[in-house]
XYZ file of C-alpha atoms in Angstrom:
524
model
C -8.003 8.501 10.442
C -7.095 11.580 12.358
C -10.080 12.103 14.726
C -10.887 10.019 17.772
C -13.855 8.606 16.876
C -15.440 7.702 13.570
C -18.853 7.672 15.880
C -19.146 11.319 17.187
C -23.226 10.803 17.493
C -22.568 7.977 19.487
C -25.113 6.225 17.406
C -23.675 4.025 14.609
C -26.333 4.493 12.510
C -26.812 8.209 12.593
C -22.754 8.845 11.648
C -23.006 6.572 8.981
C -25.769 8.403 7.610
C -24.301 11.857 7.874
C -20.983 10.270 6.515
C -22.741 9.134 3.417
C -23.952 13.106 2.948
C -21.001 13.690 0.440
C -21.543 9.898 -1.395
C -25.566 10.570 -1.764
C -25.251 14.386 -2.484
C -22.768 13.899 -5.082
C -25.124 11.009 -7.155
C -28.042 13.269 -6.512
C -26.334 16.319 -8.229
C -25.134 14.074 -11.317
C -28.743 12.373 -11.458
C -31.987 14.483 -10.278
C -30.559 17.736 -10.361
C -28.333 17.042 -13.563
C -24.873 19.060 -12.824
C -22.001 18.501 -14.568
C -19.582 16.586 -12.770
C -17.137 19.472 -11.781
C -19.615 21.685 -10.211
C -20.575 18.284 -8.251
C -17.006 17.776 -7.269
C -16.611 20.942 -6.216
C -19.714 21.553 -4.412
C -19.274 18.279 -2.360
C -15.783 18.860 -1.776
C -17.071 22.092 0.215
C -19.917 19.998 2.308
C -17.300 17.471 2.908
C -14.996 19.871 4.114
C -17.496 21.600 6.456
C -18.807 18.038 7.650
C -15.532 16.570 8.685
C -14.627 19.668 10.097
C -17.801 20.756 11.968
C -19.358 17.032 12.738
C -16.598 14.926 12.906
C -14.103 17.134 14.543
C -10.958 16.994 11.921
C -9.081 20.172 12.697
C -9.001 22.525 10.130
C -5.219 22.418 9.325
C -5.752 18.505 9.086
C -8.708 19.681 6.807
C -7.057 21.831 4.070
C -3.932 19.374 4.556
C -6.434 16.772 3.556
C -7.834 18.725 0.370
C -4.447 19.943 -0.797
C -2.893 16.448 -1.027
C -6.101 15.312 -2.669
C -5.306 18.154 -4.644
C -1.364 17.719 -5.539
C -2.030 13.660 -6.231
C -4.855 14.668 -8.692
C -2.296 16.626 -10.705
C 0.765 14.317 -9.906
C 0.795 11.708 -10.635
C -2.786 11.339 -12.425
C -3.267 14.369 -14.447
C 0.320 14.332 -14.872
C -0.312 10.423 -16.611
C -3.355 11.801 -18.339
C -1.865 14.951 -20.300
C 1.005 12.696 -21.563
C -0.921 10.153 -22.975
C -3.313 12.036 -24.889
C -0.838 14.253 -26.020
C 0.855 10.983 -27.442
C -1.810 9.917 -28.704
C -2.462 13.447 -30.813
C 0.704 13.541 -32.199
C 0.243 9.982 -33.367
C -2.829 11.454 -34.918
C -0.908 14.867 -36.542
C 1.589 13.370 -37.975
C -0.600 10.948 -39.771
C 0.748 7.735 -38.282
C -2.428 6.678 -36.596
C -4.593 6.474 -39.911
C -1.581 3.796 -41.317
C -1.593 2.026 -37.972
C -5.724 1.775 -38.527
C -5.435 0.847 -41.872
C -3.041 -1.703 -41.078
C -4.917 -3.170 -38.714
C -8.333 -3.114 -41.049
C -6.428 -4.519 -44.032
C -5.736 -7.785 -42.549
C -8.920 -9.547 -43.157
C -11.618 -8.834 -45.534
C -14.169 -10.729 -42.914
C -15.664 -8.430 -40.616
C -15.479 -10.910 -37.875
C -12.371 -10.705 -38.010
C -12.159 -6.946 -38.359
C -14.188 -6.918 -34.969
C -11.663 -8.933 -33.026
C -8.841 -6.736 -34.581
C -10.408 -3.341 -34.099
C -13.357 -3.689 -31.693
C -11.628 -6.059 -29.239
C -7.916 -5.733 -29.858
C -7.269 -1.908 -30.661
C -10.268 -1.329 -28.249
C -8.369 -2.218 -25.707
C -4.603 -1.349 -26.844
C -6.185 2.609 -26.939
C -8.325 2.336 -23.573
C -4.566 1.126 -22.108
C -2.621 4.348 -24.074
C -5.513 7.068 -23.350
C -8.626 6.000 -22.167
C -11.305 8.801 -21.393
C -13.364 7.966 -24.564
C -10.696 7.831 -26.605
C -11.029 3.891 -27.901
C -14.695 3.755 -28.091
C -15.004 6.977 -29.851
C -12.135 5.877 -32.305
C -13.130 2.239 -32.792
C -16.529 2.608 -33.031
C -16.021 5.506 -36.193
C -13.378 3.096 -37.802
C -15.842 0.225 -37.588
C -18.914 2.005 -39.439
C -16.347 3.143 -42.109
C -16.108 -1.085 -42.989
C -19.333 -1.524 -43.315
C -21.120 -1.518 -39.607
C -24.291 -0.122 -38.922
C -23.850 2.996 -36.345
C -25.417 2.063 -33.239
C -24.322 -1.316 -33.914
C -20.354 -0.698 -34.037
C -21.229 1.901 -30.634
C -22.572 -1.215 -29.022
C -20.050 -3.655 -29.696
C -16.547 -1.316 -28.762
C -19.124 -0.665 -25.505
C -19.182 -4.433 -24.550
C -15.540 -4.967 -25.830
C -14.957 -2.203 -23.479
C -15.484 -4.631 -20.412
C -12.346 -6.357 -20.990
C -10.085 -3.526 -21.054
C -11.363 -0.386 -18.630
C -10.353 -1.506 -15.572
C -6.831 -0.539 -16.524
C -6.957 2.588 -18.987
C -5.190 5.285 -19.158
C -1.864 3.291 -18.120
C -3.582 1.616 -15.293
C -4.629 4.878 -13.526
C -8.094 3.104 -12.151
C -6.018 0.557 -10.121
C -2.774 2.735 -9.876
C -4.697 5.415 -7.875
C -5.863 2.704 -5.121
C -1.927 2.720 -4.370
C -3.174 6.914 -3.016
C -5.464 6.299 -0.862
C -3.680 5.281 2.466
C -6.291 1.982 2.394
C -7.212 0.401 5.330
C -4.906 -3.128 5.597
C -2.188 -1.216 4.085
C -3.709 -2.531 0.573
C -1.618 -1.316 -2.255
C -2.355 -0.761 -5.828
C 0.391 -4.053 -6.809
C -2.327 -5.772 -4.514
C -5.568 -4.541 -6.127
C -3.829 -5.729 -9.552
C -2.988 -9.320 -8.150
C -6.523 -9.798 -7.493
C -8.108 -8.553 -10.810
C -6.080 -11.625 -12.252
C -8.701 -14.280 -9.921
C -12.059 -12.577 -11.470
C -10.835 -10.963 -15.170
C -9.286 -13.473 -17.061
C -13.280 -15.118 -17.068
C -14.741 -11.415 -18.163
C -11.903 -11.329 -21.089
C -11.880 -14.905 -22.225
C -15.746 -14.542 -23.024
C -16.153 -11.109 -24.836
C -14.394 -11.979 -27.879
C -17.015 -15.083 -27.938
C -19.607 -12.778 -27.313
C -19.015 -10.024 -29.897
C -19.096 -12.730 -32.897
C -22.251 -14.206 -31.679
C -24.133 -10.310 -31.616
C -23.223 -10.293 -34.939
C -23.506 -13.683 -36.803
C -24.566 -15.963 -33.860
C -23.254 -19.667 -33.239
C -22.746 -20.381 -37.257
C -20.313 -17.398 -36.844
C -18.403 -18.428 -33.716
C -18.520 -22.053 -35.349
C -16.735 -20.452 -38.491
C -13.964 -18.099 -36.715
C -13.641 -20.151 -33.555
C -9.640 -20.584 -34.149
C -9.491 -16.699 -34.279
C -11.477 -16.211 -31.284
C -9.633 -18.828 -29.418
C -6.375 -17.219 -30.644
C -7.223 -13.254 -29.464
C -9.007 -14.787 -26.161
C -6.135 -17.033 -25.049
C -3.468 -14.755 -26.063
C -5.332 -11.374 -24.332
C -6.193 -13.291 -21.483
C -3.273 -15.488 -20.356
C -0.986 -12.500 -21.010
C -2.866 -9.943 -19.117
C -3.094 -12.309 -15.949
C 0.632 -12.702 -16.276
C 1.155 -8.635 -16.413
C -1.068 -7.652 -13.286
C 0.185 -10.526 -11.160
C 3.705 -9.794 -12.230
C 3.925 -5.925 -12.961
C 0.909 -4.204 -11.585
C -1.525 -2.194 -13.818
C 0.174 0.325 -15.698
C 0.684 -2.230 -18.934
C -2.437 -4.637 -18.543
C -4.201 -3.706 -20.974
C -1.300 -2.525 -23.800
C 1.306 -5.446 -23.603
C -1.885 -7.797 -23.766
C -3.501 -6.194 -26.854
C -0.398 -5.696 -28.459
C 0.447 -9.185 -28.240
C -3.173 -10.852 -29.340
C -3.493 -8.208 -32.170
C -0.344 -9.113 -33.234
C -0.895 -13.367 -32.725
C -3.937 -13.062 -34.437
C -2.094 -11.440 -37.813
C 0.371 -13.615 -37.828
C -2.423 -16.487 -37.615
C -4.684 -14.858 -40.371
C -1.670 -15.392 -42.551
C -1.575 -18.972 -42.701
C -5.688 -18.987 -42.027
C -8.968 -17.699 -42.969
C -11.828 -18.137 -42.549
C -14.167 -20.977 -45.374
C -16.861 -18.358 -45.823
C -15.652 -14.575 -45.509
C -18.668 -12.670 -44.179
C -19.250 -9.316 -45.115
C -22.452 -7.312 -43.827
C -23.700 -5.032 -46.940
C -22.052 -8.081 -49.230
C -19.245 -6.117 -50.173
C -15.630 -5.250 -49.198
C -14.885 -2.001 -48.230
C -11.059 -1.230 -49.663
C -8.318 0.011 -47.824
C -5.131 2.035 -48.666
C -1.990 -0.249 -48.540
C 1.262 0.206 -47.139
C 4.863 -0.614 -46.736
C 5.994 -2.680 -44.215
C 8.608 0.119 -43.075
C 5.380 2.420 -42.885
C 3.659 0.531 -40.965
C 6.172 -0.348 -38.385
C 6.979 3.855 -37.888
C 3.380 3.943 -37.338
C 3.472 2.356 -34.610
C 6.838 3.497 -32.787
C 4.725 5.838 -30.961
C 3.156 3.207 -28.843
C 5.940 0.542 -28.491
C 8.159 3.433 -27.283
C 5.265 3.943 -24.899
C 5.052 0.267 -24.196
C 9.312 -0.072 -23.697
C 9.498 2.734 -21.214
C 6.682 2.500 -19.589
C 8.177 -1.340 -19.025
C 11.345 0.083 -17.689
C 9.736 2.264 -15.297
C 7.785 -0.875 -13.937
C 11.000 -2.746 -12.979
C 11.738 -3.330 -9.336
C 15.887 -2.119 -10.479
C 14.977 1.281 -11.843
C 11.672 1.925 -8.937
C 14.718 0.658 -6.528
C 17.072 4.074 -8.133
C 14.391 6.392 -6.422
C 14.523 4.976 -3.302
C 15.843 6.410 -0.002
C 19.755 7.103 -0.045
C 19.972 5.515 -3.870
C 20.999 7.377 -6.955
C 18.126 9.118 -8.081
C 16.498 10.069 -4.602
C 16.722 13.445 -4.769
C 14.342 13.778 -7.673
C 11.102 12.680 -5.402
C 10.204 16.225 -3.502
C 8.736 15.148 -0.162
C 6.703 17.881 2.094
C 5.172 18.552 4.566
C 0.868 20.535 4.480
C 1.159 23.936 6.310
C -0.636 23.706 9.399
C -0.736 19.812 9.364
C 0.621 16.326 10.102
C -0.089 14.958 6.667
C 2.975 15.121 4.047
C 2.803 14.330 0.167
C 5.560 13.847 -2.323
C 6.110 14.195 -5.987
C 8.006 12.168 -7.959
C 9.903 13.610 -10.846
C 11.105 11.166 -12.886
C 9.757 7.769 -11.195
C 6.521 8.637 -11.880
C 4.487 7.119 -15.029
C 3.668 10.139 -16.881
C 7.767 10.865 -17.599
C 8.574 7.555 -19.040
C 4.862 8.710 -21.690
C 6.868 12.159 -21.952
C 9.775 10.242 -23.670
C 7.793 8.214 -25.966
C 6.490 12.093 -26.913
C 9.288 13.467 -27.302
C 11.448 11.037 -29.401
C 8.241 10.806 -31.760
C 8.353 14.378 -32.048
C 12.000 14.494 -33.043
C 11.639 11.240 -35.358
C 8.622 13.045 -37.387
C 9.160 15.496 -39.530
C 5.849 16.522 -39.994
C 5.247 17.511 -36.297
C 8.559 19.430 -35.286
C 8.263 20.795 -31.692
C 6.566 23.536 -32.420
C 3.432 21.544 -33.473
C 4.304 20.082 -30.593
C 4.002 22.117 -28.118
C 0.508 23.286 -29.376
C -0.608 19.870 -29.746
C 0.448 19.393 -25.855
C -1.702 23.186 -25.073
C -4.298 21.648 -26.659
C -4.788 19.115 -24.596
C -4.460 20.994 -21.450
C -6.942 23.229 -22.811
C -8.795 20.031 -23.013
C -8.428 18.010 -20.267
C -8.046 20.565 -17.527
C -12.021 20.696 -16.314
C -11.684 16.815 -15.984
C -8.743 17.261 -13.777
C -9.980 19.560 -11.270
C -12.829 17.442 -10.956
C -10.248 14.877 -10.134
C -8.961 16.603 -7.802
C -11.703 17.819 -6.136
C -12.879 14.125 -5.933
C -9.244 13.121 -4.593
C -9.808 15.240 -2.021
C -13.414 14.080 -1.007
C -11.763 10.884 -0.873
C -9.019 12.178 1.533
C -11.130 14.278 3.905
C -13.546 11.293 4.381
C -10.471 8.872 5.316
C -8.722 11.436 7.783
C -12.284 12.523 8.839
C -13.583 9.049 9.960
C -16.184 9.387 7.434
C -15.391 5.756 5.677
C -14.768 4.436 8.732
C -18.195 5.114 10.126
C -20.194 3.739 6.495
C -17.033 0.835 6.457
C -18.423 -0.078 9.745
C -21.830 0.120 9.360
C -22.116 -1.686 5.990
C -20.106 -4.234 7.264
C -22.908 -5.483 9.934
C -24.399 -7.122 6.763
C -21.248 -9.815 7.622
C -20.415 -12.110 4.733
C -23.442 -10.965 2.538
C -21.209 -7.919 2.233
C -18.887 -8.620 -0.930
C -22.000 -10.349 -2.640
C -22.811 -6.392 -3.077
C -19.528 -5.058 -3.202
C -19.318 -4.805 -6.814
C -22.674 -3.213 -6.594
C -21.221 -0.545 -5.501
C -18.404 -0.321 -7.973
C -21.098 -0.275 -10.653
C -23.132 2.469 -9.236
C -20.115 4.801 -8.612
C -19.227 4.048 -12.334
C -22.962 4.758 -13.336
C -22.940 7.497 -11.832
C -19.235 9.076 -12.522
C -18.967 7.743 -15.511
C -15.254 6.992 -14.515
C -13.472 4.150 -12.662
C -10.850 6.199 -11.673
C -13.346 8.093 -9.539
C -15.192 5.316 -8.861
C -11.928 3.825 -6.682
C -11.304 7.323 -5.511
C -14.802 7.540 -3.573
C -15.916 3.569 -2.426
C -12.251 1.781 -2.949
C -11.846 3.350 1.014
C -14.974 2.085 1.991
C -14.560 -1.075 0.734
C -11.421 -1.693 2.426
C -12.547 -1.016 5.810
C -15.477 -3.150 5.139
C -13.229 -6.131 4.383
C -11.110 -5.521 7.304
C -14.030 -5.487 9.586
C -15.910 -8.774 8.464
C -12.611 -10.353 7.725
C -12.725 -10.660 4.051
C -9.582 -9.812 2.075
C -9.828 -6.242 1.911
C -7.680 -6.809 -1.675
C -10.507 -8.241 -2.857
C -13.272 -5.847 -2.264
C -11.009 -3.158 -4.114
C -10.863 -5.413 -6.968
C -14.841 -6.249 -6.751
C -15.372 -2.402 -6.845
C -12.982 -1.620 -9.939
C -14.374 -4.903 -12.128
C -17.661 -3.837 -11.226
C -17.427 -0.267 -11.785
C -15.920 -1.460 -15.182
C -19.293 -3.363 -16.521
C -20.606 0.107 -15.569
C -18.672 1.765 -18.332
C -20.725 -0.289 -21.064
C -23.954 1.876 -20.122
C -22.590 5.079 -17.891
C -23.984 8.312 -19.427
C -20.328 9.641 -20.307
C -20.217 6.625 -22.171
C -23.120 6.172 -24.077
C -22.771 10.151 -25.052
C -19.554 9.720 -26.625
C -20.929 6.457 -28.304
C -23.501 8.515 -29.893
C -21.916 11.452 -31.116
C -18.933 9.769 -32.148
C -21.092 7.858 -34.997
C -23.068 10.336 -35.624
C -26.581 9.133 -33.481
C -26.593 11.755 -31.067
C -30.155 11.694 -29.606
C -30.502 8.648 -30.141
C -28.496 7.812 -26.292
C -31.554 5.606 -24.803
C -31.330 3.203 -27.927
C -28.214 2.614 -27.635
C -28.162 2.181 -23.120
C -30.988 -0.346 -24.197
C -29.175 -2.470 -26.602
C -26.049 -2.774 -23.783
C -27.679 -2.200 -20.624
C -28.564 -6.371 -20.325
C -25.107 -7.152 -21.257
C -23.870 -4.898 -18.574
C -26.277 -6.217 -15.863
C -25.256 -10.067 -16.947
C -21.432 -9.513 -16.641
C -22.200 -7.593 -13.216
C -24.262 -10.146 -11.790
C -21.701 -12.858 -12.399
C -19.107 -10.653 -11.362
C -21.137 -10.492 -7.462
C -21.434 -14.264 -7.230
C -17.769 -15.219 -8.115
C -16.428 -12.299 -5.361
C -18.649 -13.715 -3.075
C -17.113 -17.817 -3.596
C -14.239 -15.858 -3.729
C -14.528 -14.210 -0.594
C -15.462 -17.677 0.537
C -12.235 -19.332 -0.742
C -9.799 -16.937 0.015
């Protein structure tokens, strides 16, 4: 905070309110008035500006220092993370790799059970971890009506997979960008992961269970409960073990990787009595080679190996002050202001994705870098609307910290006392709803949250968490969502179905997620 008093009305209540201007504006534009989410961002990014400035007395060069680091962290490191991995993810697609991965994947089980927990729940979450933004429910959901699932059906069931896995997409930007935000309680992303590991590992034990009872009830899980116990042990021991030990970027790729591949090795030696097949017959899938199979995937476990290395406390130690590779992190100061931002070459996540790109590129010689290089255009092209937005957003965020804005709602929310983090994740789903991204989500209420759980003495760690895991039973029903659902199979128009068929799974896993932060809260 760089004003001297979050309360210029000297009325709690009143600052509160006109601190919550930019929060309330910016779900009125997305919902009555029905913008699309960059003119929101940029709209309230101007109000925001003028209210911290004008109301709250932030100087102006504190101001635009404010919106241009907002600005420089929404390209690097997060857009920086986000071009990288879709462009990965393309050239997986160009050079044909990613339709032998798929149909490696689909050919190990003729039951569709079993193609569920393989594709819906396991791949599901391996692509939310590699690209996120759409990219595993629109792909899952197509691959799933191709063997045999109704549309709206296979839409529903990546949605609720979904739940286990979106808190850390994208290479763990949701979480990773709480590390941004200056928190109050000096509450680091490494901290918001740790927590995740108390309240997740419930969420992803019980999806897998879930998805086989949508789709052949108790006589199914009965039938396949080996398999299920396999994927939901495997994907949730191992992902507690990643976010408590490495933070978020791999939480949801090393984990996938690892139950997709326990669960082959398992349906080796063991399937299932009765193998159940929805239209009654077996849809038949292109075989290949073993060596095929395993360049099909070198894409993603060069992903997975470097983004490892670039996780280790040795190599993060090489960019430190006075070490080796210090001079690559470019630290300055904003014009006109006391506020500094840096950005980190080489260190940062989105260069150890540019490597995986880059040998895959010179191993295939179907791409060649001249494919390459409009593969990676095209994905600017893309992705660069969402970006701004994120930036725009990132700076919101910013001039609402150094503005006293959170501060103010922080402290007035908080005179609800413990009740608070009953309704914390509340919150998390709303912003979710609403943005139809968790990333966002912890860019506008992880701040808020924070200085909440200072304030009423609750582990401020916590709250963070609350807000991503609820933002992330959001994602089953957020309109973003549900859109790409829809078009990807092909039911477009048909988006209010669909939000009814998930919308009381979403409200279950949320309400369970509010009671256990609250015992949480209690415990901890």
């Amino acid at each position: 905070m760089l004003v001297e008093t979050f309360n210029p009305f000297n009325n709690l209540i009143i600052s509160s309110l006109v601190a919550a201007i930019p929060i309330i504006l910016f779900l009125l534009c997305l919902t009555l008035f029905k913008m699309k989410g960059i003119y929101a961002a940029l709209l309230n990014l101007v109000v925001t500006f003028l209210i911290s400035m004008f109301l709250f007395d932030l100087p102006f060069g504190e101001s635009m220092g404010s919106m241009i680091q907002g600005a420089i962290q929404g390209i690097w490191p997060i857009g920086y993370i986000i071009i990288m991995a879709v462009w990965l993810y393309r050239t997986s697609v160009e050079s044909g790799k990613f339709d032998i991965l798929r149909a490696s994947i689909a050919g190990i089980s003729q039951d569709q059970r079993l193609q569920l927990l393989l594709i819906g729940f396991c791949f599901n979450a391996f692509l939310e971890g590699a690209a996120g933004f759409g990219v595993p429910i629109a792909i899952c959901a197509v691959l799933l009506v191709s063997l045999g699932f109704k549309p709206l059906q296979a839409a529903m069931l990546c949605l609720i997979a979904n739940g286990a896995s979106g808190a850390f997409g994208a290479i763990g930007i949701p979480v990773g960008i709480t590390g941004t935000l200056n928190l109050e309680g000096n509450v680091t992303s490494m901290d918001v992961s740790m927590m995740t590991a108390l309240t997740l590992p419930i969420i992803n034990f019980t999806i897998p269970f879930l998805l086989i009872l949508l789709i052949d009830g108790f006589k199914g899980i009965k039938e396949v409960f080996p398999a299920i116990l396999v994927v939901s042990t495997t994907y949730t021991i191992s992902q507690a073990i990643v976010t408590l030990l490495m933070g978020p970027e791999l939480a949801d790729i090393i984990p996938s990787l690892l139950a997709l591949g326990t669960l082959a090795l398992f349906l080796r030696k063991w399937q299932p009595k009765h193998i159940f097949l929805l239209n009654d017959q077996a849809v038949k899938l292109e075989k290949h080679t073993v060596g095929n199979i395993i360049k099909a995937w070198s894409p993603f476990y060069l992903l997975s190996i470097f983004v490892l290395i670039w996780s280790l406390p040795a190599f993060k130690g090489l960019f430190t002050a006075g070490e080796a590779l210090d001079f690559t992190t470019l630290t300055f100061k904003m014009p006109g202001s006391t506020l500094t931002s840096k950005i980190d070459l080489i260190s940062a996540t989105g260069t150890a994705i540019l490597l995986a790109v880059l040998i895959t590129i010179i191993t295939t010689k179907s791409i060649g870098f001249s494919k390459g290089f409009t593969l990676f255009k095209k994905t600017v092209t893309e992705f660069w609307i969402p970006i701004v937005m994120i930036c725009a957003i990132l700076g919101i965020a910013k001039l609402m910290t150094y503005g006293g804005l959170t501060s103010a709602i922080g402290e007035e929310i908080a005179a609800t006392g413990n009740f608070f983090p009953l309704l914390s994740p509340i919150l998390g789903w709303i912003g979710v709803f609403m943005t139809g991204s968790v990333v966002n989500n912890n860019t506008l209420f992880a701040p808020i949250q924070a200085t909440a759980g200072n304030i009423i003495g609750t582990n401020p760690a916590l709250l963070v968490s609350a807000n991503t895991v609820g933002g992330t039973m959001a994602k089953l029903i957020s309109p973003q969502s549900i859109a790409i659902a829809t078009a990807a199979v092909g039911e477009t128009g048909k988006e209010s179905v669909l939000t009814k068929m998930v919308l009381k799974y979403s409200l279950a896993l949320l309400a369970f997620v509010c009671i256990w932060t609250f015992v949480l809260s209690l415990l901890l």
